[in-house]
Tab-separated table of C-alpha atoms in Angstrom:
chain	number	residue	atom	x	y	z
A	17	MET	CA	34.414	3.621	62.986
A	18	THR	CA	34.940	6.246	65.709
A	19	ILE	CA	38.037	8.444	65.393
A	20	SER	CA	40.533	8.041	68.244
A	21	ASN	CA	41.317	10.927	70.603
A	22	GLU	CA	44.893	10.971	69.330
A	23	ASP	CA	43.842	11.207	65.680
A	24	TYR	CA	41.247	13.859	66.537
A	25	ALA	CA	43.849	16.007	68.308
A	26	PHE	CA	46.333	15.581	65.449
A	27	LEU	CA	43.788	16.513	62.792
A	28	ALA	CA	42.609	19.545	64.783
A	29	LYS	CA	46.224	20.723	65.147
A	30	VAL	CA	46.957	20.316	61.433
A	31	LEU	CA	43.784	22.142	60.398
A	32	VAL	CA	44.412	25.189	62.580
A	33	GLU	CA	48.114	25.388	61.681
A	34	LYS	CA	47.679	24.961	57.936
A	35	SER	CA	44.390	26.747	57.297
A	36	GLY	CA	43.208	28.561	60.426
A	37	ILE	CA	40.181	26.260	60.709
A	38	GLU	CA	39.331	25.613	64.353
A	39	LEU	CA	37.697	22.234	64.720
A	40	GLY	CA	36.861	22.528	68.420
A	41	GLN	CA	35.521	19.665	70.471
A	42	GLY	CA	32.756	17.157	69.794
A	43	LYS	CA	33.010	17.176	65.999
A	44	GLU	CA	33.663	13.467	65.556
A	45	TYR	CA	30.434	13.094	63.582
A	46	LEU	CA	31.549	15.835	61.198
A	47	ILE	CA	34.943	14.261	60.628
A	48	GLU	CA	33.386	10.875	59.942
A	49	SER	CA	30.760	12.198	57.541
A	50	ARG	CA	33.233	14.385	55.633
A	51	LEU	CA	36.375	12.229	55.568
A	52	GLN	CA	35.005	8.721	55.029
A	53	PRO	CA	33.968	9.508	51.413
A	54	LEU	CA	37.356	11.188	50.913
A	55	ALA	CA	39.183	8.107	52.147
A	56	ALA	CA	37.256	6.003	49.639
A	57	LYS	CA	38.151	8.450	46.872
A	58	PHE	CA	41.860	8.085	47.688
A	59	GLY	CA	41.559	4.286	47.883
A	60	ILE	CA	42.109	4.289	51.658
A	61	LYS	CA	40.090	1.880	53.761
A	62	ASP	CA	39.144	4.151	56.673
A	63	ILE	CA	39.684	7.503	58.415
A	64	ALA	CA	42.387	6.149	60.732
A	65	GLU	CA	44.497	5.147	57.729
A	66	LEU	CA	43.754	8.490	56.048
A	67	ILE	CA	45.009	10.439	59.073
A	68	ASN	CA	48.018	8.156	59.388
A	69	LYS	CA	48.918	8.898	55.774
A	70	LEU	CA	48.585	12.604	56.507
A	71	ARG	CA	50.843	12.138	59.546
A	72	THR	CA	53.581	10.160	57.805
A	73	LYS	CA	53.690	11.429	54.223
A	74	HIS	CA	54.072	14.923	52.818
A	75	ASP	CA	51.193	14.936	50.358
A	76	PRO	CA	49.911	18.472	49.614
A	77	SER	CA	47.036	17.148	47.515
A	78	LEU	CA	45.772	15.029	50.420
A	79	LEU	CA	46.049	17.945	52.845
A	80	CYS	CA	44.159	20.231	50.444
A	81	ALA	CA	41.465	17.607	49.971
A	82	ILE	CA	41.039	17.205	53.733
A	83	ILE	CA	40.822	20.962	54.309
A	84	ASP	CA	38.374	21.239	51.421
A	85	SER	CA	36.225	18.438	52.828
A	86	MET	CA	36.148	19.938	56.321
A	87	THR	CA	34.584	23.170	55.076
A	88	THR	CA	31.087	23.506	53.663
A	89	ASN	CA	32.656	24.510	50.328
A	90	GLU	CA	29.432	25.805	48.786
A	91	SER	CA	30.731	27.334	45.589
A	92	LEU	CA	28.032	28.460	43.188
A	93	PHE	CA	27.420	31.293	40.778
A	94	PHE	CA	26.026	34.546	42.224
A	95	ARG	CA	25.731	32.970	45.662
A	96	ASP	CA	23.027	34.607	47.814
A	97	GLY	CA	21.993	36.866	44.925
A	98	THR	CA	21.528	40.182	46.723
A	99	PRO	CA	25.229	41.085	47.159
A	100	PHE	CA	25.764	40.739	43.420
A	101	GLU	CA	22.721	42.879	42.652
A	102	ILE	CA	24.121	45.596	44.930
A	103	LEU	CA	27.528	45.173	43.296
A	104	LYS	CA	26.110	45.544	39.791
A	105	ASN	CA	23.560	48.299	40.374
A	106	LYS	CA	25.138	50.436	43.078
A	107	ILE	CA	28.771	49.739	43.893
A	108	ILE	CA	30.170	49.374	40.380
A	109	PRO	CA	28.620	52.678	39.176
A	110	GLU	CA	29.958	54.376	42.313
A	111	LEU	CA	33.459	53.019	41.860
A	112	LEU	CA	33.491	53.852	38.151
A	113	ALA	CA	32.664	57.431	39.072
A	114	SER	CA	35.231	57.713	41.878
A	115	GLN	CA	37.987	56.019	39.863
A	116	ALA	CA	37.242	57.811	36.580
A	117	SER	CA	40.594	59.593	36.523
A	118	LYS	CA	42.526	56.316	36.965
A	119	LYS	CA	40.242	54.056	34.929
A	120	ARG	CA	41.351	51.079	36.984
A	121	LEU	CA	39.496	48.704	39.310
A	122	SER	CA	41.316	46.192	41.469
A	123	ILE	CA	39.379	43.299	43.026
A	124	TRP	CA	40.315	40.358	45.252
A	125	SER	CA	38.263	37.183	45.615
A	126	ALA	CA	39.763	35.421	48.642
A	127	ALA	CA	39.149	31.687	49.164
A	128	CYS	CA	37.745	31.511	45.632
A	129	SER	CA	37.438	27.703	45.535
A	130	SER	CA	36.567	26.442	42.022
A	131	GLY	CA	36.075	29.923	40.580
A	132	GLN	CA	32.360	30.621	40.538
A	133	GLU	CA	32.743	33.720	42.699
A	134	PRO	CA	35.415	35.587	40.669
A	135	TYR	CA	33.658	34.692	37.435
A	136	SER	CA	30.380	35.994	38.896
A	137	ILE	CA	32.165	39.242	39.785
A	138	ALA	CA	33.538	39.553	36.252
A	139	MET	CA	30.127	38.901	34.693
A	140	SER	CA	28.522	41.448	37.043
A	141	ILE	CA	30.984	44.100	35.924
A	142	LEU	CA	30.724	43.419	32.203
A	143	SER	CA	26.924	43.114	32.286
A	144	SER	CA	26.435	46.329	34.278
A	145	GLY	CA	25.750	48.311	31.112
A	146	ARG	CA	28.551	50.755	31.889
A	147	ASN	CA	31.082	52.008	29.355
A	148	LEU	CA	34.327	50.260	30.276
A	149	GLU	CA	36.308	51.334	27.224
A	150	GLY	CA	39.838	52.210	28.319
A	151	TRP	CA	39.389	50.690	31.772
A	152	THR	CA	41.696	48.121	33.355
A	153	ILE	CA	39.814	45.576	35.464
A	154	GLU	CA	42.114	43.427	37.602
A	155	ILE	CA	40.699	40.459	39.514
A	156	LEU	CA	42.926	38.395	41.787
A	157	ALA	CA	41.426	35.092	42.967
A	158	THR	CA	43.212	33.110	45.675
A	159	ASP	CA	42.829	29.810	47.459
A	160	LEU	CA	45.159	27.607	49.473
A	161	CYS	CA	44.550	24.523	47.325
A	162	SER	CA	46.416	24.256	44.015
A	163	THR	CA	44.132	21.501	42.715
A	164	ILE	CA	40.952	23.550	43.030
A	165	LEU	CA	42.735	26.577	41.525
A	166	GLN	CA	43.583	24.600	38.390
A	167	LYS	CA	39.903	23.782	37.933
A	168	ALA	CA	39.079	27.463	38.427
A	169	ARG	CA	41.636	28.533	35.809
A	170	GLU	CA	40.148	26.157	33.241
A	171	GLY	CA	36.688	27.615	33.859
A	172	ILE	CA	34.937	24.357	32.952
A	173	PHE	CA	31.748	23.556	34.851
A	174	SER	CA	29.383	20.615	34.756
A	175	GLN	CA	25.696	21.006	33.962
A	176	PHE	CA	24.965	20.583	37.668
A	177	GLU	CA	27.360	23.428	38.570
A	178	ILE	CA	25.927	25.637	35.831
A	179	GLN	CA	22.391	25.128	37.121
A	180	ARG	CA	23.397	26.365	40.573
A	181	GLY	CA	22.807	30.099	40.296
A	182	LEU	CA	23.776	30.957	36.727
A	183	PRO	CA	21.001	32.748	34.770
A	184	GLN	CA	20.221	31.220	31.388
A	185	GLU	CA	20.880	34.559	29.688
A	186	MET	CA	24.441	34.648	31.049
A	187	LEU	CA	25.038	31.040	30.069
A	188	SER	CA	24.131	31.910	26.472
A	189	ARG	CA	26.256	35.061	26.409
A	190	TYR	CA	29.347	34.067	28.329
A	191	PHE	CA	29.819	30.284	28.028
A	192	THR	CA	30.638	27.774	25.290
A	193	GLN	CA	29.677	24.120	25.330
A	194	HIS	CA	32.489	21.758	26.288
A	195	PRO	CA	32.717	17.932	26.390
A	196	GLN	CA	32.694	18.159	30.201
A	197	GLY	CA	29.841	20.680	30.343
A	198	TRP	CA	30.391	24.399	29.754
A	199	GLN	CA	33.463	26.620	29.646
A	200	ILE	CA	33.401	30.306	30.439
A	201	ASN	CA	34.647	32.404	27.530
A	202	GLU	CA	38.294	33.349	27.245
A	203	GLN	CA	37.701	37.056	27.925
A	204	PHE	CA	36.689	36.188	31.487
A	205	ARG	CA	39.511	33.725	32.029
A	206	LYS	CA	41.953	36.441	30.980
A	207	MET	CA	40.457	38.933	33.433
A	208	ILE	CA	41.350	36.811	36.453
A	209	VAL	CA	44.715	35.858	37.930
A	210	PHE	CA	44.432	32.718	40.084
A	211	LYS	CA	47.074	32.397	42.775
A	212	GLU	CA	47.774	29.987	45.629
A	213	MET	CA	47.597	31.837	48.940
A	214	ASN	CA	46.670	31.130	52.553
A	215	LEU	CA	44.729	33.775	54.472
A	216	ILE	CA	46.584	33.030	57.701
A	217	ASP	CA	49.877	33.975	56.012
A	218	PRO	CA	50.925	37.626	55.527
A	219	PHE	CA	49.493	39.171	52.354
A	220	SER	CA	50.972	42.671	52.401
A	221	HIS	CA	52.510	41.979	48.959
A	222	ILE	CA	49.157	42.187	47.147
A	223	GLY	CA	46.733	45.034	46.520
A	224	PRO	CA	45.529	47.537	47.414
A	225	PHE	CA	42.000	46.742	46.248
A	226	ASP	CA	38.745	48.570	45.575
A	227	LEU	CA	36.722	45.432	46.352
A	228	ILE	CA	37.526	42.442	48.529
A	229	PHE	CA	35.304	39.357	48.641
A	230	CYS	CA	36.056	37.168	51.658
A	231	ARG	CA	32.782	35.326	51.981
A	232	ASN	CA	31.922	32.353	54.186
A	233	VAL	CA	35.520	31.962	55.350
A	234	LEU	CA	35.667	33.689	58.734
A	235	ILE	CA	33.073	31.275	60.159
A	236	TYR	CA	35.795	28.624	60.367
A	237	PHE	CA	38.251	30.798	62.314
A	238	GLY	CA	38.610	31.551	66.014
A	239	VAL	CA	38.269	35.153	67.211
A	240	GLU	CA	41.997	35.930	67.214
A	241	THR	CA	42.477	34.541	63.708
A	242	LYS	CA	39.451	36.519	62.522
A	243	LYS	CA	40.957	39.713	63.961
A	244	GLN	CA	44.290	39.003	62.295
A	245	VAL	CA	42.706	38.327	58.891
A	246	LEU	CA	40.377	41.332	59.094
A	247	GLU	CA	43.229	43.654	60.002
A	248	GLY	CA	45.116	42.382	56.978
A	249	LEU	CA	42.062	42.905	54.759
A	250	SER	CA	41.658	46.443	56.072
A	251	ASN	CA	45.279	47.227	55.240
A	252	ARG	CA	44.807	45.985	51.664
A	253	LEU	CA	41.454	47.735	51.038
A	254	ASN	CA	41.395	51.262	49.637
A	255	GLN	CA	39.822	53.821	51.955
A	256	ASP	CA	36.716	54.112	49.772
A	257	GLY	CA	36.580	50.393	48.999
A	258	PHE	CA	34.093	47.659	49.942
A	259	LEU	CA	34.471	44.376	51.816
A	260	PHE	CA	31.978	41.569	51.101
A	261	LEU	CA	31.446	38.920	53.776
A	262	GLY	CA	29.094	35.926	53.859
A	263	GLY	CA	25.468	36.391	54.804
A	264	SER	CA	25.854	34.567	58.134
A	265	GLU	CA	29.071	36.338	59.114
A	266	THR	CA	29.164	39.262	61.534
A	267	LEU	CA	31.914	41.470	62.897
A	268	LEU	CA	30.105	42.181	66.166
A	269	GLY	CA	32.417	41.442	69.062
A	270	VAL	CA	35.338	40.869	66.707
A	271	THR	CA	36.489	44.251	65.380
A	272	GLU	CA	35.368	47.839	64.827
A	273	ILE	CA	37.665	48.600	61.896
A	274	PHE	CA	34.783	48.033	59.463
A	275	GLU	CA	31.271	49.420	59.422
A	276	LYS	CA	28.335	47.930	57.579
A	277	MET	CA	27.367	49.682	54.359
A	278	LYS	CA	24.516	52.015	55.164
A	279	GLY	CA	21.110	51.318	53.692
A	280	GLU	CA	21.847	47.725	52.706
A	281	SER	CA	20.968	44.474	54.465
A	282	ALA	CA	23.718	42.420	52.807
A	283	SER	CA	27.029	41.823	54.598
A	284	ILE	CA	28.952	44.579	52.805
A	285	TYR	CA	31.341	46.785	54.763
A	286	ASN	CA	33.352	49.977	54.483
A	287	LYS	CA	36.415	50.890	56.471
A	288	THR	CA	35.314	52.765	59.599
A	289	GLN	CA	37.486	55.827	59.098
A	290	GLY	CA	36.668	58.188	56.266
A	291	ILE	CA	33.440	56.540	55.099
A	292	ARG	CA	31.798	58.607	52.412
A	293	ARG	CA	28.248	57.832	53.479
């Protein structure tokens, strides 16, 4: 079934207003491939009925599910590998040295989905071999969907999810078997505060942070929304902090308020002014 022009326009409007996602033109195939399985999951016969339900009923869970389905939503442990190696071997030691007098690290995982990213950050910190006695490690993980955040809080992952990026050694050290698969140990669940938040809304009430992970999110935004979000991230990042973006994301032609971390190929950035390197 082909989506009507009216439904297409309505869905595009809802997506950009509620999440910042710009659908653009000619994405009918994407809508059909992503939303038909979702309609079946909700017991709805087709996409037209799904969009009509979105139009006529205030159902936050349906809206979250649609937004979730319209993004790639690749959430796996230690995604892309290299950024987490740099985090563990270079950035964490540097931050521990620069913040030694405060003994506090503050980290934000934006658009955290089902939690693999913030848990990967926590495992990277605790497995870095550094002496963290007396340190306070604060990790805030946010997403706009309350349903996915509840899964993240529980920290329970299926065998399939565990196999996607998690080293066997970390599974043995940091997880306990659970009837539904594996659950990350309580010490990690306590390290992270999960909170519902939308990146297109103001977020001046949080932070500041030493590390911000905002990976594979900007690719869904138009240029003006990207600029708005990046300006907000800059305002919440400490001057000597680090911003992690997705491997396919670039700031060229968008903003000059960040500069790529020198000597590294990964998409890690510092604030342009006052860079220590």
